Amino acid sequence: MITQSCKDSLDMISVNDFRGLERIPAVMNELGYEVGDEHGQGPVVSKQRRIIVANQLPIRGYRNEGTKGWFFEFDKDSLVLQLKDGFPANTEVWYVGMLKVDVEKEDQEEVAQLMFHKFRCVPVFLTVDQKNKYYHGFCKHYLWPLFHYMLPLSPSHGGVRFDKSLWEGYIVANQLFANKVAEILWPDKDSVWVHDYHLMVLPSILRNRYTRVKLGFFLHSPFPSSEIYRTIPVREQILRSLLNCDLIGFHTFDYARHFLSCCSRLLGIDYQCKRGYIGLDYCGKTINIKILPVGIHMGQLESDLNMEQTATLAKQLKEKFEGKVVMVGVDDLDMFKGISLKFSAMGRLLEMHPELIGSVVLVQIANPARSRGKDVQEVRFETSVIAQQINNKYGKEGYEPIVFINDPLSALEKAAYYAISECCVVNAVRDGMNLVSYKYTVCRQGSPVLDKALGINESDQRKSFLIVSEFIGCSPSLSGAYRVNPWDVNAVADAMYVGIHMKDEEKHLRHEKHYNYISSHDVAFWARSFDQDLDRACKEHHLKRYYNVGFGLNFRAAAVGKNFRMLTVETVVAAYNNTNSRLILLDYDGTMKPKSAVDKTPRNEVISILNCLCSDPKNIVFIVSGRGRDPLSKWFSPCEKLGISAEHGYFTRWTRDSQWETCSVAMDCDWKKTVEPVMEVYTATTDGSFIEHKESALVWHYQDADPDFGGCQAKELLDHLESVLANEPVVVKRGRQIVEVKPQGVSKGVVVEDLISSMRSKGKSPDFLFCIGDDKSDEDMFESIARLFDNPSLPPIAEVFACTVGHKPSKAKYYLDDTPDVIELLQGLATASVGPKVTHTLEEDI
């Protein structure tokens, strides 16, 4: 039920009632303290606070043309108002958004103060031009059709095409929203929940200002398949902005799957499922994905059903349609709600079953359109024409098969129609969620007042029948509904016929199943679940440090551990000059050579640096790579004193002219006879994949395959190989776009331990260790180093630098951004070894 405090807030409040107060700053909180500026300064907040940011505030308002006074009240039907019931009892909820009415510029400050102090709302005022570009332009005529799978193939079909000026208007509006959030935000305590496609770049703007703010986003519309989404010219900017959130919510798995596919295809980011949660590893953070359909406000709807006015209306409607089966539909008047298809299905029903003429009625209630434009006029005209044609063909005196209600109805009037209808038809061709079926089900459950008016006994079975489109968000949660393809008019007509003749017992079972779900998964449950998951997603904020990466909408906040820091040349060189027995371990691909490089041959600059390092008698330098020994031997043949550990340490040699040593693992490759045929099957069925043959391992690569299909095949291959190799002395590992089979006990970590042990056995225990790499196999080295460092029984190593390449979670304590930084650092070490004369040599090589 609605709380008393909420009911009190619904009382009408006038600007005139507020004018007697002294003028106060626009940016104040209720205690009189100035609220946070762009640097995050603000009052000490004792209560829990949630800031809800949506396109529109949950406020209704109108202006008295006589007195010119403004009057406002809470809109109790607004979802963003209803969700507050899911927050803890002591939570203070603030709202940021636009008013539904236009306020003249001279009244905006006064209205803003009223909103702030009486409603805890911060209004965003846009000029007419800004609103046209942001809302009517980019949102409603570009994004909205496209997110509902309608491409702008021509100016007259599918909305407007991408317009840079509209996009810029969208960004400007989002910046204005961010400014209003900043006025009330206490970044270390508040949670910010952003709603829907109108504000998809807001997360980047907020994260740029407040790196540790708890930030969630929920998309209420569909998220299109990657084929549709990838047509957006600013697709990556929007994705990166959303990934600046801690939690991203969707109504259905389909929508989430499409989003994850876009992240994989456009940004190369794959998701993982851990303990029931879906997460994306992005810039050192886990971006959580939540799938939960929104619910309705049970208390409010039950309150409406218990009102005498609703009961009276329902009784009148029952008498009006006495002896007829009533089917009901309630839809916005837009191109995606399928109203004309629903009317056509009604016509087909009467055509196939003429005995139903005069005994069945479809009542269609049209909500006002949310946008303006030619498409709305076309939908209104088309639906009216089809309804008139069917009524003319099958109607008679006192009977119209389609009752088309174009005038706006109140929530009570809609509830009355729901209550007397045997069937509800939700026929949208595409819709994010659509709560009509939920409301219909609850209204069919009835109430004491309503039951009395309709002559229903308390012991009577409640029954309902739902026909829902398979392309709407509520469909998966309504397992007892009759799902239809709205484009198949015959199938919808058949569903109507089934609903008319279905036995009451089955209708009751379906109704009971739906009602139990809907009543337990209401809007409060949805909000509470999202709020709890957002809190869980942010629990490690204080354990990390953040670095800003990128500019504009490509900005992202990279998170690293508090002890994880950038490695500087000066730090390493200082330690390097003060030591006498040094071990330098270098990964190759992705570290000294960019992974994107087609030609993997090392540049002359790299060869010169390595020769300089190797020429210092205090140094032992090794390339530790997953590549085979033949290409490594060829590439680094100019480096006489360079050590190489190939195939993750399976083969090792200390200098160019020394013999290759094989690790202690027995060389038994009989398992390859089992593995290779299996990999060949997956290669043949996965376009773009190939097999890499190593002496000690086999690797299946799929980086050039379709990301979704390649990932699916990799998982299947991994399971297949693990089952057939269960008794073999090998391990099967899945890396970044690879599946590898190699002998047990072979890893780069073992290489580190063996090299250090060998040096100590020769009386050259290292006092300087530098190790750098970029991928998962290099984490084995970092783990071994940490283990050696923490073992008090082993001789200590004075200076240890374990370094990863790139901002990402790592067992290393240091990082460098990319390959050029690695080369710069190695050049600094080479200069320290040989002296300034190396500088001239390196410049010549470059």
Short mmCIF file of N, CA and C in Angstrom, two decimals, residues 547-630:
data_model
loop_
_atom_site.label_atom_id
_atom_site.label_comp_id
_atom_site.label_asym_id
_atom_site.label_seq_id
_atom_site.Cartn_x
_atom_site.Cartn_y
_atom_site.Cartn_z
N TYR A 547 42.73 5.66 -12.46
CA TYR A 547 43.43 6.52 -13.42
C TYR A 547 42.49 6.83 -14.57
N ASN A 548 42.48 8.07 -14.97
CA ASN A 548 41.65 8.48 -16.10
C ASN A 548 42.37 8.16 -17.40
N VAL A 549 41.66 7.47 -18.29
CA VAL A 549 42.24 7.08 -19.57
C VAL A 549 41.31 7.56 -20.68
N GLY A 550 41.87 8.17 -21.72
CA GLY A 550 41.07 8.60 -22.87
C GLY A 550 40.43 9.95 -22.66
N PHE A 551 39.86 10.46 -23.75
CA PHE A 551 39.26 11.78 -23.74
C PHE A 551 37.82 11.71 -24.21
N GLY A 552 37.04 12.75 -23.83
CA GLY A 552 35.66 12.85 -24.29
C GLY A 552 34.84 11.64 -23.87
N LEU A 553 34.02 11.15 -24.80
CA LEU A 553 33.16 10.01 -24.48
C LEU A 553 33.90 8.68 -24.55
N ASN A 554 35.16 8.71 -24.97
CA ASN A 554 35.99 7.50 -24.91
C ASN A 554 36.71 7.39 -23.57
N PHE A 555 36.37 8.30 -22.65
CA PHE A 555 36.97 8.28 -21.32
C PHE A 555 36.60 7.00 -20.58
N ARG A 556 37.52 6.51 -19.77
CA ARG A 556 37.24 5.41 -18.87
C ARG A 556 38.14 5.54 -17.65
N ALA A 557 37.64 5.11 -16.54
CA ALA A 557 38.39 5.14 -15.29
C ALA A 557 38.99 3.76 -15.06
N ALA A 558 40.31 3.66 -15.16
CA ALA A 558 40.99 2.38 -14.98
C ALA A 558 41.26 2.17 -13.50
N ALA A 559 40.88 1.02 -12.99
CA ALA A 559 41.04 0.71 -11.57
C ALA A 559 42.22 -0.23 -11.37
N VAL A 560 43.03 0.09 -10.38
CA VAL A 560 44.17 -0.76 -10.03
C VAL A 560 44.23 -0.86 -8.51
N GLY A 561 44.94 -1.88 -8.02
CA GLY A 561 45.11 -2.02 -6.59
C GLY A 561 45.87 -0.84 -6.01
N LYS A 562 45.70 -0.63 -4.71
CA LYS A 562 46.34 0.54 -4.09
C LYS A 562 47.85 0.46 -4.14
N ASN A 563 48.41 -0.76 -4.19
CA ASN A 563 49.87 -0.92 -4.28
C ASN A 563 50.34 -1.12 -5.71
N PHE A 564 49.45 -1.01 -6.65
CA PHE A 564 49.75 -1.22 -8.06
C PHE A 564 50.04 0.14 -8.67
N ARG A 565 51.24 0.33 -9.17
CA ARG A 565 51.61 1.66 -9.64
C ARG A 565 52.44 1.58 -10.92
N MET A 566 52.51 2.70 -11.60
CA MET A 566 53.28 2.76 -12.84
C MET A 566 54.77 2.67 -12.53
N LEU A 567 55.46 1.91 -13.34
CA LEU A 567 56.90 1.75 -13.17
C LEU A 567 57.62 2.84 -13.96
N THR A 568 58.48 3.58 -13.31
CA THR A 568 59.21 4.65 -13.98
C THR A 568 60.63 4.21 -14.30
N VAL A 569 61.18 4.80 -15.33
CA VAL A 569 62.55 4.48 -15.74
C VAL A 569 63.52 4.81 -14.62
N GLU A 570 63.29 5.95 -13.96
CA GLU A 570 64.20 6.40 -12.91
C GLU A 570 64.27 5.40 -11.76
N THR A 571 63.10 4.85 -11.39
CA THR A 571 63.07 3.90 -10.27
C THR A 571 63.87 2.64 -10.58
N VAL A 572 63.67 2.11 -11.77
CA VAL A 572 64.35 0.87 -12.14
C VAL A 572 65.85 1.10 -12.33
N VAL A 573 66.20 2.18 -12.99
CA VAL A 573 67.62 2.46 -13.26
C VAL A 573 68.39 2.66 -11.95
N ALA A 574 67.77 3.34 -10.97
CA ALA A 574 68.45 3.55 -9.68
C ALA A 574 68.75 2.22 -9.01
N ALA A 575 67.78 1.31 -9.01
CA ALA A 575 68.01 -0.02 -8.42
C ALA A 575 69.01 -0.82 -9.25
N TYR A 576 68.92 -0.67 -10.56
CA TYR A 576 69.80 -1.38 -11.50
C TYR A 576 71.27 -1.01 -11.24
N ASN A 577 71.54 0.26 -11.03
CA ASN A 577 72.93 0.73 -10.84
C ASN A 577 73.53 0.29 -9.52
N ASN A 578 72.66 -0.06 -8.56
CA ASN A 578 73.15 -0.44 -7.23
C ASN A 578 73.21 -1.94 -7.02
N THR A 579 73.08 -2.73 -8.09
CA THR A 579 73.10 -4.19 -7.95
C THR A 579 74.15 -4.80 -8.86
N ASN A 580 74.49 -6.07 -8.57
CA ASN A 580 75.61 -6.69 -9.28
C ASN A 580 75.28 -8.03 -9.92
N SER A 581 74.12 -8.60 -9.62
CA SER A 581 73.73 -9.88 -10.22
C SER A 581 72.27 -9.77 -10.63
N ARG A 582 72.06 -9.56 -11.92
CA ARG A 582 70.72 -9.19 -12.37
C ARG A 582 70.14 -10.28 -13.29
N LEU A 583 68.84 -10.53 -13.09
CA LEU A 583 68.09 -11.44 -13.96
C LEU A 583 66.95 -10.64 -14.60
N ILE A 584 66.95 -10.60 -15.94
CA ILE A 584 65.95 -9.82 -16.68
C ILE A 584 65.16 -10.79 -17.56
N LEU A 585 63.84 -10.87 -17.31
CA LEU A 585 62.97 -11.80 -18.01
C LEU A 585 61.94 -11.01 -18.82
N LEU A 586 61.92 -11.27 -20.13
CA LEU A 586 61.09 -10.47 -21.04
C LEU A 586 60.15 -11.36 -21.86
N ASP A 587 58.86 -11.10 -21.76
CA ASP A 587 57.92 -11.70 -22.71
C ASP A 587 58.11 -10.99 -24.05
N TYR A 588 57.63 -11.61 -25.12
CA TYR A 588 57.82 -10.98 -26.44
C TYR A 588 56.51 -10.42 -27.01
N ASP A 589 55.60 -11.30 -27.45
CA ASP A 589 54.35 -10.83 -28.08
C ASP A 589 53.51 -10.03 -27.09
N GLY A 590 53.14 -8.82 -27.48
CA GLY A 590 52.32 -7.97 -26.62
C GLY A 590 53.13 -7.17 -25.63
N THR A 591 54.42 -7.50 -25.50
CA THR A 591 55.29 -6.78 -24.56
C THR A 591 56.34 -5.98 -25.32
N MET A 592 57.17 -6.69 -26.07
CA MET A 592 58.18 -6.00 -26.88
C MET A 592 57.72 -5.82 -28.32
N LYS A 593 56.65 -6.51 -28.67
CA LYS A 593 56.08 -6.38 -30.02
C LYS A 593 54.56 -6.29 -29.89
N PRO A 594 53.92 -5.28 -30.49
CA PRO A 594 52.46 -5.17 -30.37
C PRO A 594 51.77 -6.41 -30.92
N LYS A 595 50.70 -6.84 -30.24
CA LYS A 595 49.98 -8.03 -30.70
C LYS A 595 49.36 -7.80 -32.07
N SER A 596 49.07 -6.54 -32.40
CA SER A 596 48.42 -6.24 -33.67
C SER A 596 49.38 -6.27 -34.84
N ALA A 597 50.68 -6.33 -34.58
CA ALA A 597 51.67 -6.30 -35.66
C ALA A 597 51.57 -7.56 -36.51
N VAL A 598 51.58 -7.37 -37.83
CA VAL A 598 51.53 -8.50 -38.75
C VAL A 598 52.91 -9.16 -38.85
N ASP A 599 53.94 -8.33 -39.01
CA ASP A 599 55.32 -8.82 -39.05
C ASP A 599 55.84 -8.92 -37.62
N LYS A 600 56.08 -10.13 -37.17
CA LYS A 600 56.49 -10.34 -35.78
C LYS A 600 58.00 -10.25 -35.57
N THR A 601 58.76 -9.99 -36.63
CA THR A 601 60.21 -9.88 -36.51
C THR A 601 60.59 -8.68 -35.65
N PRO A 602 61.49 -8.83 -34.69
CA PRO A 602 61.88 -7.68 -33.85
C PRO A 602 62.58 -6.60 -34.65
N ARG A 603 62.32 -5.35 -34.29
CA ARG A 603 62.97 -4.23 -34.96
C ARG A 603 64.44 -4.17 -34.56
N ASN A 604 65.24 -3.47 -35.38
CA ASN A 604 66.67 -3.31 -35.09
C ASN A 604 66.88 -2.65 -33.74
N GLU A 605 65.99 -1.74 -33.38
CA GLU A 605 66.08 -1.05 -32.09
C GLU A 605 66.05 -2.06 -30.95
N VAL A 606 65.17 -3.03 -31.03
CA VAL A 606 65.03 -4.02 -29.97
C VAL A 606 66.28 -4.90 -29.90
N ILE A 607 66.79 -5.31 -31.05
CA ILE A 607 68.00 -6.13 -31.09
C ILE A 607 69.17 -5.38 -30.46
N SER A 608 69.30 -4.10 -30.77
CA SER A 608 70.41 -3.31 -30.21
C SER A 608 70.29 -3.20 -28.70
N ILE A 609 69.08 -2.97 -28.21
CA ILE A 609 68.87 -2.86 -26.76
C ILE A 609 69.23 -4.17 -26.07
N LEU A 610 68.77 -5.29 -26.65
CA LEU A 610 69.05 -6.59 -26.05
C LEU A 610 70.55 -6.88 -26.03
N ASN A 611 71.25 -6.54 -27.10
CA ASN A 611 72.70 -6.77 -27.15
C ASN A 611 73.42 -5.92 -26.11
N CYS A 612 72.95 -4.70 -25.92
CA CYS A 612 73.55 -3.84 -24.90
C CYS A 612 73.36 -4.43 -23.50
N LEU A 613 72.16 -4.92 -23.22
CA LEU A 613 71.89 -5.52 -21.91
C LEU A 613 72.70 -6.79 -21.70
N CYS A 614 72.80 -7.61 -22.76
CA CYS A 614 73.52 -8.89 -22.65
C CYS A 614 75.03 -8.68 -22.53
N SER A 615 75.52 -7.56 -23.03
CA SER A 615 76.97 -7.32 -22.99
C SER A 615 77.46 -6.98 -21.59
N ASP A 616 76.55 -6.63 -20.69
CA ASP A 616 76.91 -6.33 -19.31
C ASP A 616 77.11 -7.65 -18.57
N PRO A 617 78.30 -7.93 -18.05
CA PRO A 617 78.56 -9.22 -17.38
C PRO A 617 77.73 -9.44 -16.12
N LYS A 618 77.14 -8.39 -15.60
CA LYS A 618 76.30 -8.52 -14.40
C LYS A 618 74.89 -9.01 -14.74
N ASN A 619 74.57 -9.08 -16.04
CA ASN A 619 73.20 -9.38 -16.46
C ASN A 619 73.05 -10.78 -17.04
N ILE A 620 71.93 -11.39 -16.75
CA ILE A 620 71.43 -12.58 -17.47
C ILE A 620 70.07 -12.18 -18.02
N VAL A 621 69.94 -12.20 -19.35
CA VAL A 621 68.73 -11.73 -20.02
C VAL A 621 68.09 -12.90 -20.76
N PHE A 622 66.77 -13.07 -20.55
CA PHE A 622 66.02 -14.17 -21.17
C PHE A 622 64.76 -13.63 -21.84
N ILE A 623 64.51 -14.15 -23.03
CA ILE A 623 63.17 -14.02 -23.64
C ILE A 623 62.37 -15.25 -23.20
N VAL A 624 61.25 -15.02 -22.54
CA VAL A 624 60.39 -16.11 -22.07
C VAL A 624 59.07 -16.00 -22.83
N SER A 625 58.86 -16.94 -23.76
CA SER A 625 57.74 -16.80 -24.69
C SER A 625 57.00 -18.12 -24.86
N GLY A 626 55.78 -18.00 -25.31
CA GLY A 626 55.00 -19.19 -25.64
C GLY A 626 55.27 -19.67 -27.05
N ARG A 627 56.00 -18.90 -27.83
CA ARG A 627 56.30 -19.29 -29.21
C ARG A 627 57.29 -20.46 -29.27
N GLY A 628 57.34 -21.10 -30.45
CA GLY A 628 58.25 -22.22 -30.66
C GLY A 628 59.69 -21.76 -30.73
N ARG A 629 60.62 -22.73 -30.54
CA ARG A 629 62.03 -22.36 -30.51
C ARG A 629 62.58 -21.98 -31.87
N ASP A 630 61.99 -22.48 -32.96
CA ASP A 630 62.53 -22.16 -34.29
C ASP A 630 62.34 -20.69 -34.66
#
